[in-house]
XYZ file of C-alpha atoms in Angstrom:
491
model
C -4.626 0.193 27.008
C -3.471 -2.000 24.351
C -3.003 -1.535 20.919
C -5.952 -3.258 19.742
C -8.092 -1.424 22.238
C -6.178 2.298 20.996
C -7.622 1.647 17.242
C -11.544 0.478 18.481
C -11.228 3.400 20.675
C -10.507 5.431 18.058
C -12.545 3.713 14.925
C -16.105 3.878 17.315
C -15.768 7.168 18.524
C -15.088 8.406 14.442
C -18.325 5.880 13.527
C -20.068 7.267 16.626
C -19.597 10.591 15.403
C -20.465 9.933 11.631
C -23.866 7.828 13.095
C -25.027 11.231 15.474
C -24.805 13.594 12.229
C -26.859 9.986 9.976
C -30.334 9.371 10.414
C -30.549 9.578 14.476
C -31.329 13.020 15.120
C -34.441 12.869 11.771
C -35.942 10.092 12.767
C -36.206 11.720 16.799
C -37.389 15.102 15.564
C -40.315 15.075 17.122
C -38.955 14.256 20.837
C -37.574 17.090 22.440
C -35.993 15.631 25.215
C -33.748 13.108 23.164
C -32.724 15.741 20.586
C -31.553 18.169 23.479
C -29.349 14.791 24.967
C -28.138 13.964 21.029
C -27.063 17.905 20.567
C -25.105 18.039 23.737
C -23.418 14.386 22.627
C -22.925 16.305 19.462
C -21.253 19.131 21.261
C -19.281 17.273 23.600
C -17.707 14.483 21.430
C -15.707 16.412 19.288
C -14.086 17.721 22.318
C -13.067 14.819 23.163
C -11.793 12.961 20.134
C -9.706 15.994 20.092
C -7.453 15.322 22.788
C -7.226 11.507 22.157
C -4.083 11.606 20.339
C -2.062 13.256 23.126
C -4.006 10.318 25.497
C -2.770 7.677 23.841
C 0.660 8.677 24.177
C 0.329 10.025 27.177
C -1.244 6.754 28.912
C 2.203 5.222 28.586
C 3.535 6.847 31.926
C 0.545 8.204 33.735
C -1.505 5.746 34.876
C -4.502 8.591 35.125
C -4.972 9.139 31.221
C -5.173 5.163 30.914
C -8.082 4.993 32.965
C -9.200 8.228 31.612
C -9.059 6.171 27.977
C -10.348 2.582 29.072
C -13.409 4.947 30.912
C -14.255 6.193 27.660
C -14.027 2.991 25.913
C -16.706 1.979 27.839
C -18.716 4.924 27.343
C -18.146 4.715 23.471
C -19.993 1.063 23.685
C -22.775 1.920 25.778
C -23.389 4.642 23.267
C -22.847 2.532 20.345
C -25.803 0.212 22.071
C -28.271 3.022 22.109
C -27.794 4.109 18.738
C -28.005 0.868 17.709
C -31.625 0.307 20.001
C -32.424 3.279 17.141
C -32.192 1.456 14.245
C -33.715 -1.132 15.282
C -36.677 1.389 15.883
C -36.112 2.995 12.694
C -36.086 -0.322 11.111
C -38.962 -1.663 12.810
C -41.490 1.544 11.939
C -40.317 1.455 8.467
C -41.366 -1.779 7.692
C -44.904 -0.919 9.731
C -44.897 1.740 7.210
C -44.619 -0.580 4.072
C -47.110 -2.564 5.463
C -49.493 -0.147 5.537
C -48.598 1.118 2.366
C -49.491 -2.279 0.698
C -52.592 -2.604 2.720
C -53.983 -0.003 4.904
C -56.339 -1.767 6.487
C -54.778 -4.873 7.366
C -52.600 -2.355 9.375
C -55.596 -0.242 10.908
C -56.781 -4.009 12.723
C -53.115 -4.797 14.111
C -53.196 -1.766 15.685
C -54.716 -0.900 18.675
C -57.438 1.723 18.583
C -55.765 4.403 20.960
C -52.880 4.266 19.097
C -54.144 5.457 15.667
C -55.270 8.992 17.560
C -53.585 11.510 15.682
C -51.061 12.536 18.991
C -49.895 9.083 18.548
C -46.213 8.584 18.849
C -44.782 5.197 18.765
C -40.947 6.212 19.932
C -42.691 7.701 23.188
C -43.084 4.599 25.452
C -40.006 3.746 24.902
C -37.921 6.933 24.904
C -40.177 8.234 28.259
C -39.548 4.599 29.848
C -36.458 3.374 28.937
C -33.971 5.898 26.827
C -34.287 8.855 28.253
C -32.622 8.040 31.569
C -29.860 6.007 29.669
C -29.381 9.031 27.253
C -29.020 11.444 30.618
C -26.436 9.334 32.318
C -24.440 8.559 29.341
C -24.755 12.450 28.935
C -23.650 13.170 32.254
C -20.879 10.643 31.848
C -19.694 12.817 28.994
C -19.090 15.929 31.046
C -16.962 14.038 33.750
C -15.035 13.041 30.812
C -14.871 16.449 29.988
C -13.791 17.519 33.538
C -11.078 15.055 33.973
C -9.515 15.636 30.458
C -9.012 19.273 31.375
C -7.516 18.077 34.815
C -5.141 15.545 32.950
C -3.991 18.451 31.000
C -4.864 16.849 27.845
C -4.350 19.042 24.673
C -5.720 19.089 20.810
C -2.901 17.108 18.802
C -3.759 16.374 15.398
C -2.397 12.800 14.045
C -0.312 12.224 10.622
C -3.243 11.171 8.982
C -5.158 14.258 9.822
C -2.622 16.481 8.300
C -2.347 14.568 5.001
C -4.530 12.401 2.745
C -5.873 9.991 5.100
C -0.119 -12.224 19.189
C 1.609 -8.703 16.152
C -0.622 -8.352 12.726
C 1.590 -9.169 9.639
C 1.929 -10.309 6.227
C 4.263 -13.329 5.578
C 7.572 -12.077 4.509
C 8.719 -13.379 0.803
C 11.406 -13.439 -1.313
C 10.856 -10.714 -3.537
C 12.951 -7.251 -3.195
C 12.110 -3.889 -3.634
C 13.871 -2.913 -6.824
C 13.023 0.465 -6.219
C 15.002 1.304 -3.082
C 18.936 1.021 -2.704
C 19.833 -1.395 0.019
C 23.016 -0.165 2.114
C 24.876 -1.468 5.028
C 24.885 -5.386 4.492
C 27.181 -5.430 1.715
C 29.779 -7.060 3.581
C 27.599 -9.652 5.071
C 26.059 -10.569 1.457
C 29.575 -10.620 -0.175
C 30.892 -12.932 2.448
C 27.299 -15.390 1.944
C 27.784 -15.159 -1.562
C 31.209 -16.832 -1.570
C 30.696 -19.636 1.058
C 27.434 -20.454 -0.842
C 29.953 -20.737 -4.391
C 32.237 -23.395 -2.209
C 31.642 -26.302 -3.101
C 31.017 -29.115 -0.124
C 30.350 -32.655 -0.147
C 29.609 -33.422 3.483
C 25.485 -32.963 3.644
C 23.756 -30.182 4.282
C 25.576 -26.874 4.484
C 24.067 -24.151 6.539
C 24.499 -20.609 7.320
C 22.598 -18.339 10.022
C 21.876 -15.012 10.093
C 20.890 -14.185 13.581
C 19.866 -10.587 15.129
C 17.304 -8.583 16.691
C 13.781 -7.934 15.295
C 14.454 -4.984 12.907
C 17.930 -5.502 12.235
C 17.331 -6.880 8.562
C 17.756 -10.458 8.896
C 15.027 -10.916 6.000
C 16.142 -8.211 3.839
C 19.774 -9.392 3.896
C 18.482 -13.275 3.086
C 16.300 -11.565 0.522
C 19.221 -9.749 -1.189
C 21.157 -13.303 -0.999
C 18.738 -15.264 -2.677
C 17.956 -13.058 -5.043
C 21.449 -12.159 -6.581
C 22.588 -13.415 -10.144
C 24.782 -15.781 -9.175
C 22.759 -17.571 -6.442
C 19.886 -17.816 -9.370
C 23.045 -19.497 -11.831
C 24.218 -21.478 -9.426
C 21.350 -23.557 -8.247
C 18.585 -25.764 -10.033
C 16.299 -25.001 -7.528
C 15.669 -22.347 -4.695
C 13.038 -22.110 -1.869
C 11.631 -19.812 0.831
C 9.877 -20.453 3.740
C 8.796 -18.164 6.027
C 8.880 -20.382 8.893
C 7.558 -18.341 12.104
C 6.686 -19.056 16.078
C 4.853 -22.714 14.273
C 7.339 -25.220 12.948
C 5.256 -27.252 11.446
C 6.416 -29.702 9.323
C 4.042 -30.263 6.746
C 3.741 -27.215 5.802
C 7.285 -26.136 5.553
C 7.558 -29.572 3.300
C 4.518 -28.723 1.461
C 6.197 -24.993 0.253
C 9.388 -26.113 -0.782
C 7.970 -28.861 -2.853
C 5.411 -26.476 -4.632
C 8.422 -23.640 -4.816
C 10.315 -26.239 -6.723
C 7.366 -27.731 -8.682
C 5.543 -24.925 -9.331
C 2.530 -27.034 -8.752
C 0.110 -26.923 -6.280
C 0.453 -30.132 -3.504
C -2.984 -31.773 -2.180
C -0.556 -33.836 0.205
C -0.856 -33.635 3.731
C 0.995 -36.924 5.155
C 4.457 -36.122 5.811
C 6.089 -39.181 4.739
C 4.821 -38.666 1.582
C 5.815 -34.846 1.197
C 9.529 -36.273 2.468
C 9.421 -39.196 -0.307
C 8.140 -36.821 -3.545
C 10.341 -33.890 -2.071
C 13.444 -36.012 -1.865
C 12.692 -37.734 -5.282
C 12.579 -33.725 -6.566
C 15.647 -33.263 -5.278
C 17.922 -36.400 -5.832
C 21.281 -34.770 -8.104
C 19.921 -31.326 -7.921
C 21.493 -28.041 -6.151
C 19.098 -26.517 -4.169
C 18.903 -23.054 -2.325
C 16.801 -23.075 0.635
C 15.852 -20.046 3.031
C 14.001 -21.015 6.469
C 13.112 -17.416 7.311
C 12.567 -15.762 11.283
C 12.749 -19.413 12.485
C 11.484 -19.426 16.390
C 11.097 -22.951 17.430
C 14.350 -23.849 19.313
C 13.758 -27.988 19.486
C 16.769 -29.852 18.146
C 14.809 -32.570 17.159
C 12.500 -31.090 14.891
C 15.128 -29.376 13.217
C 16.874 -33.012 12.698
C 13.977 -33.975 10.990
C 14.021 -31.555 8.862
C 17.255 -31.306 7.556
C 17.097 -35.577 6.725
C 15.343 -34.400 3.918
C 18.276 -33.122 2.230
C 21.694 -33.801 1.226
C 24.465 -32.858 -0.134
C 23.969 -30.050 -2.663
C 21.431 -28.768 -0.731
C 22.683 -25.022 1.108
C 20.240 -23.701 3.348
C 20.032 -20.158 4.768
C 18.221 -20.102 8.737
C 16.931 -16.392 10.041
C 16.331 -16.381 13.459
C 16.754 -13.990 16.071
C 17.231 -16.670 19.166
C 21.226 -17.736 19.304
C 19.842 -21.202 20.667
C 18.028 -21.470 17.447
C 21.497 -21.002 15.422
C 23.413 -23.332 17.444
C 20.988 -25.950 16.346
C 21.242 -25.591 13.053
C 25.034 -26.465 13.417
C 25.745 -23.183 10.593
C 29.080 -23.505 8.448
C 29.383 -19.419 9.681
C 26.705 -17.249 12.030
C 26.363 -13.880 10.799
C 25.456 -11.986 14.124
C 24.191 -8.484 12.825
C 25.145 -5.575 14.297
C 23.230 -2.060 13.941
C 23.694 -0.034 10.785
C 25.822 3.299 10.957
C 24.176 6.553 11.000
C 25.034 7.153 7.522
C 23.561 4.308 6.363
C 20.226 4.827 9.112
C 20.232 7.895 7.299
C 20.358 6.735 3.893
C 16.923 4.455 4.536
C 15.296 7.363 6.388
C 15.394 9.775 3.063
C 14.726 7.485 0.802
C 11.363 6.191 2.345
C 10.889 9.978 3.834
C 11.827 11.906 1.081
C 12.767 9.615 -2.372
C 16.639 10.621 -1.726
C 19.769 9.250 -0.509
C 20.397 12.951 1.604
C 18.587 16.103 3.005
C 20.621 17.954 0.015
C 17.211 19.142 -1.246
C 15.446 19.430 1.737
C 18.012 21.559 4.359
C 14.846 22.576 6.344
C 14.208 18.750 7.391
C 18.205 18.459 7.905
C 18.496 18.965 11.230
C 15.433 17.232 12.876
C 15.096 14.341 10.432
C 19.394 13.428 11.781
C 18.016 14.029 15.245
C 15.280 11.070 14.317
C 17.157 8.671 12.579
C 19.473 8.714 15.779
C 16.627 8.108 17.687
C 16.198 4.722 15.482
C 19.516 3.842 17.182
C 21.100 1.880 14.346
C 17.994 -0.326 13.550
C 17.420 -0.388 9.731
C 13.521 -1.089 10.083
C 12.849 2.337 12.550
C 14.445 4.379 9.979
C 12.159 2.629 6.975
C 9.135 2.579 9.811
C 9.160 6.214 10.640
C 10.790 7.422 7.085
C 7.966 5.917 5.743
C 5.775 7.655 8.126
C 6.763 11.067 6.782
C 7.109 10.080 3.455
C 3.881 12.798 2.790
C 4.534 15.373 5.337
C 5.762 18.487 4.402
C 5.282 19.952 7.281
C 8.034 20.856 9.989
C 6.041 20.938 12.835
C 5.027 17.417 12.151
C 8.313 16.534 12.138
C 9.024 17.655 15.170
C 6.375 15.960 17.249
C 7.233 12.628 15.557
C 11.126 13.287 17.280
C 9.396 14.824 20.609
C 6.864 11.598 21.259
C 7.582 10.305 24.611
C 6.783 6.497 22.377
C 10.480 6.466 21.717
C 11.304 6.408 25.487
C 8.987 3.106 25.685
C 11.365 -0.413 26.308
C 10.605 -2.741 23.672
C 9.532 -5.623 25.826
C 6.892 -3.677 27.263
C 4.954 -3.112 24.198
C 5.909 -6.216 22.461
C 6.958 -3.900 19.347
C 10.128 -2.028 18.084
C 9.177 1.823 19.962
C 9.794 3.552 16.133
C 6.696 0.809 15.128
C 4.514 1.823 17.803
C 4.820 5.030 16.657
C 4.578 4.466 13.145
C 1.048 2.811 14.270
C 0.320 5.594 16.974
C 0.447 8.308 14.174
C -1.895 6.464 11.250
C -5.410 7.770 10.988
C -8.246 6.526 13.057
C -10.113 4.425 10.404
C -6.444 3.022 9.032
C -5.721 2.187 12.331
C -9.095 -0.120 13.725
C -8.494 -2.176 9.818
C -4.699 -2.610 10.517
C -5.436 -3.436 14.140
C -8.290 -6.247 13.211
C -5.571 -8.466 11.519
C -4.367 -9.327 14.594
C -7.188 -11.856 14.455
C -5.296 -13.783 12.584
C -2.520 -16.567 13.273
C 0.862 -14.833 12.588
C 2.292 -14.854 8.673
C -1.295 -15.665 8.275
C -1.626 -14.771 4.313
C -5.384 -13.485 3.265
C -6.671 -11.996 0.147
C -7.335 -8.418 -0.377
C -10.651 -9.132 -1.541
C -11.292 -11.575 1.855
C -9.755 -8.310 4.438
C -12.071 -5.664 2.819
C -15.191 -7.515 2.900
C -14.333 -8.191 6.929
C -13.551 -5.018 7.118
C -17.071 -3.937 5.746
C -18.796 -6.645 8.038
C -17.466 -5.019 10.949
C -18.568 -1.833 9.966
C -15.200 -0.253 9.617
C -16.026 1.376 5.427
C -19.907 2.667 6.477
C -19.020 6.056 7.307
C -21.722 8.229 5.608
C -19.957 12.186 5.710
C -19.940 14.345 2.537
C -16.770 13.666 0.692
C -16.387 9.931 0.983
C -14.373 7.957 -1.274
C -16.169 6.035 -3.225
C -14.288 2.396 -2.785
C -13.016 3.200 0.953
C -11.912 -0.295 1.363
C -9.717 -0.666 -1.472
C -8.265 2.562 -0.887
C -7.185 1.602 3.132
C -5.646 -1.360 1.996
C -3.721 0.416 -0.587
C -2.958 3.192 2.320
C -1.814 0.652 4.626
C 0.350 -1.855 1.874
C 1.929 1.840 0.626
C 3.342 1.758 4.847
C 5.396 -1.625 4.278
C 6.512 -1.727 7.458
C 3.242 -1.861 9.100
C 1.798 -4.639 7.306
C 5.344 -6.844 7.047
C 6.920 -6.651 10.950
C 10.081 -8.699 10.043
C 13.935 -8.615 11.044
């Protein structure tokens, strides 16, 4: 089951739930037969959702549990369309009821005489003729559920978010840094960048590549580059383009010449962009980073780089060494993976707000044997530090270094394994709003404002259960911004 499907599996069957204990089982009271099938839903989901953590992870190696899980999908929609024939019924008497409320006997002559007897009912035609038998087989779909879970041997696991408060989806990574956390392991790398971009050149353009795997920190050690004192002193102008799987042209003109301008550009011809950028640029020194470039055609990259000259140095991410050997760099930096020191470093200060376990001894042990399992990669140990970053519990620690999800190869999930488990581990209703951005083109950049009001269209925020916050939607985007790594997958 993908991704996707994990989070609607687990956002209906939480909206199923909070729908059952709504208005369902009120405005049935009178009908025996579909209360008794509602109560045993009642009875028999909970049961279910239990166990859907440990199927999720599970469904990785045993092909069972994954049709176990897309089975239940199924179910989950078919039950989703008969709650939703009740509204419509609910709906539909209530504004009957208005009606006759405004005018009683404009109502009396629209409806038929043997239906204003007082044993009237006007949910029995269609619960005796149509609902009943979809309520029993959906019912008795249910129990085989039930059945094969206990054959699977699936068990009760409780998620992160359980325990505490609460193409791939991203945000388009930017320049800015995170002055609160203490970069380590790249200073090397940045020293050496610093200095070639000092040198002074007078043959053209003057790049330099930075070239790695995803999660390696390709953008964080560009970030660190171009943001440094010197690089700011040392340039009129600096730009940064998160460039992506679409090299288009106009737009990567279109953001350097509003980075330098500050304006906003209503230009969309290229020639255009190229004359008004180059005229921007004609004596100045300019900085430019083309971040996680993807697009491996020489020729495109020709035409880009005519736009500048010399005193223009230009920094190229990319994790594709065909990419790099385009780009003809003055130096490559290949990135290799981080030490454990410094793995370790990044776990405890996204899991616990410290450079060491000093202060925490009873996390000491397990949290070393997890940031080995990150195997060098400086984005698993901010992933799954950031993960724990609330949990104060052991246990929980524990399962996150047990999950089979770390055994998963990369190129079979499309994601670093320490992501997917990051993801695997965030509450249901966090997990159906991060996994609806993945509607979007990639580095696709949307408004807060725009997400939650999707969000609320799909009917991800109408949960209705005692205890709701009162501005859900704000408060999962703030949830799932607080987990950088989920919302910004870069190298």
């Amino acid at each position: 089951m993908s991704v996707i499907g994990e989070a609607a599996l687990s956002g209906f069957l939480e909206l199923l739930w909070g729908r059952l204990l709504d208005s369902a089982l009120n405005f049935v009271a009178d009908h025996k037969q579909v209360q008794q099938q509602l109560k045993q839903w009642q009875s028999i989901l909970p049961d279910i959702q239990a166990v859907l953590n440990d199927a999720e992870e599970k469904q990785i190696r045993n092909k069972g549990v994954r049709n176990w899980l897309e089975d239940l999908q199924d179910l989950a929609y078919d039950m989703d369309d008969i709650l939703d024939e009740f509204a419509y019924e609910e709906l539909r008497l209530a504004l009957l009821k208005t009606q006759a409320q405004a005018s009683i006997s404009k109502v009396r002559k629209l409806i038929p005489t043997c239906c204003t007897s007082s044993n009237f009912s006007p949910t029995s035609f269609l619960f005796n003729n149509s609902m009943i038998p979809k309520m029993k087989e959906i019912t008795a779909r249910l129990d085989s559920l039930t059945t094969r879970r206990n054959s699977l041997g699936l068990s009760e696991i409780l998620s992160q978010g359980a325990t505490s408060k609460g193409k791939k989806p991203r945000l388009q990574p930017t320049s800015v840094v995170d002055e609160a956390v203490e970069y380590v392991g790249r200073d090397d790398e940045k020293r050496k960048m610093l200095d070639l971009l000092k040198s002074n050149n007078s043959n053209g353009v003057f790049v330099l590549s930075i070239v790695g795997m995803g999660g390696m920190g390709k953008t964080t050690l560009a970030q660190l580059v171009y943001n440094d004192a010197s690089t700011k002193e040392s340039f009129d102008h600096r730009a940064w383009v998160c460039v992506s799987d679409e090299f288009d042209a106009v737009n990567i003109t279109k953001t350097i010449l509003q980075s330098i301008t500050s304006d906003p550009c209503a230009y969309n011809d290229l020639n255009l962009l190229q004359v008004k950028l180059k005229e921007k640029l004609s004596g100045k020194k300019c900085l430019l980073v083309l971040d996680d470039i993807w697009n491996e055609s020489y020729e495109d990259w020709t035409i880009l780089r005519s736009l500048f000259g010399a005193g223009t140095k230009i920094i190229v991410t990319t994790h594709i060494q065909n990419v790099s050997s385009n780009v003809d760099p003055v130096k490559a930096f290949h990135l290799d993976k981080l030490s454990h020191d410094d793995c370790l470093s990044i776990f405890t200060q996204h899991a616990l707000k410290a450079r060491n376990f000093n202060g925490h001894l009873q996390f000491k042990e397990v949290g070393e044997n997890i940031v080995r399992r990150c195997n060098g990669l400086p984005l698993a140990a901010k992933a799954i530090g950031s993960l724990l970053r609330t949990v104060k519990d052991l246990g929980e620690w524990e399962k996150i270094y047990e999950s089979e999800i770390w055994d998963l190869p990369e190129d079979q999930c499309g994601i670093l394994p320490a992501l997917r488990l990051s993801y695997h581990h965030l509450p249901p209703q966090l997990k159906r709003c991060f996994a609806y951005c993945s509607i979007f083109p990639k580095d696709y950049e949307f408004q807060k404002e725009e997400i939650i009001l999707l969000w609320r269209a799909e009917g991800f925020l109408q949960l209705k259960l005692k205890g709701q916050i009162k501005d859900p939607g704000n408060q999962y985007f703030q949830d799932l911004a607080s987990r950088g790594n989920m919302l910004q997958i870069g190298g």
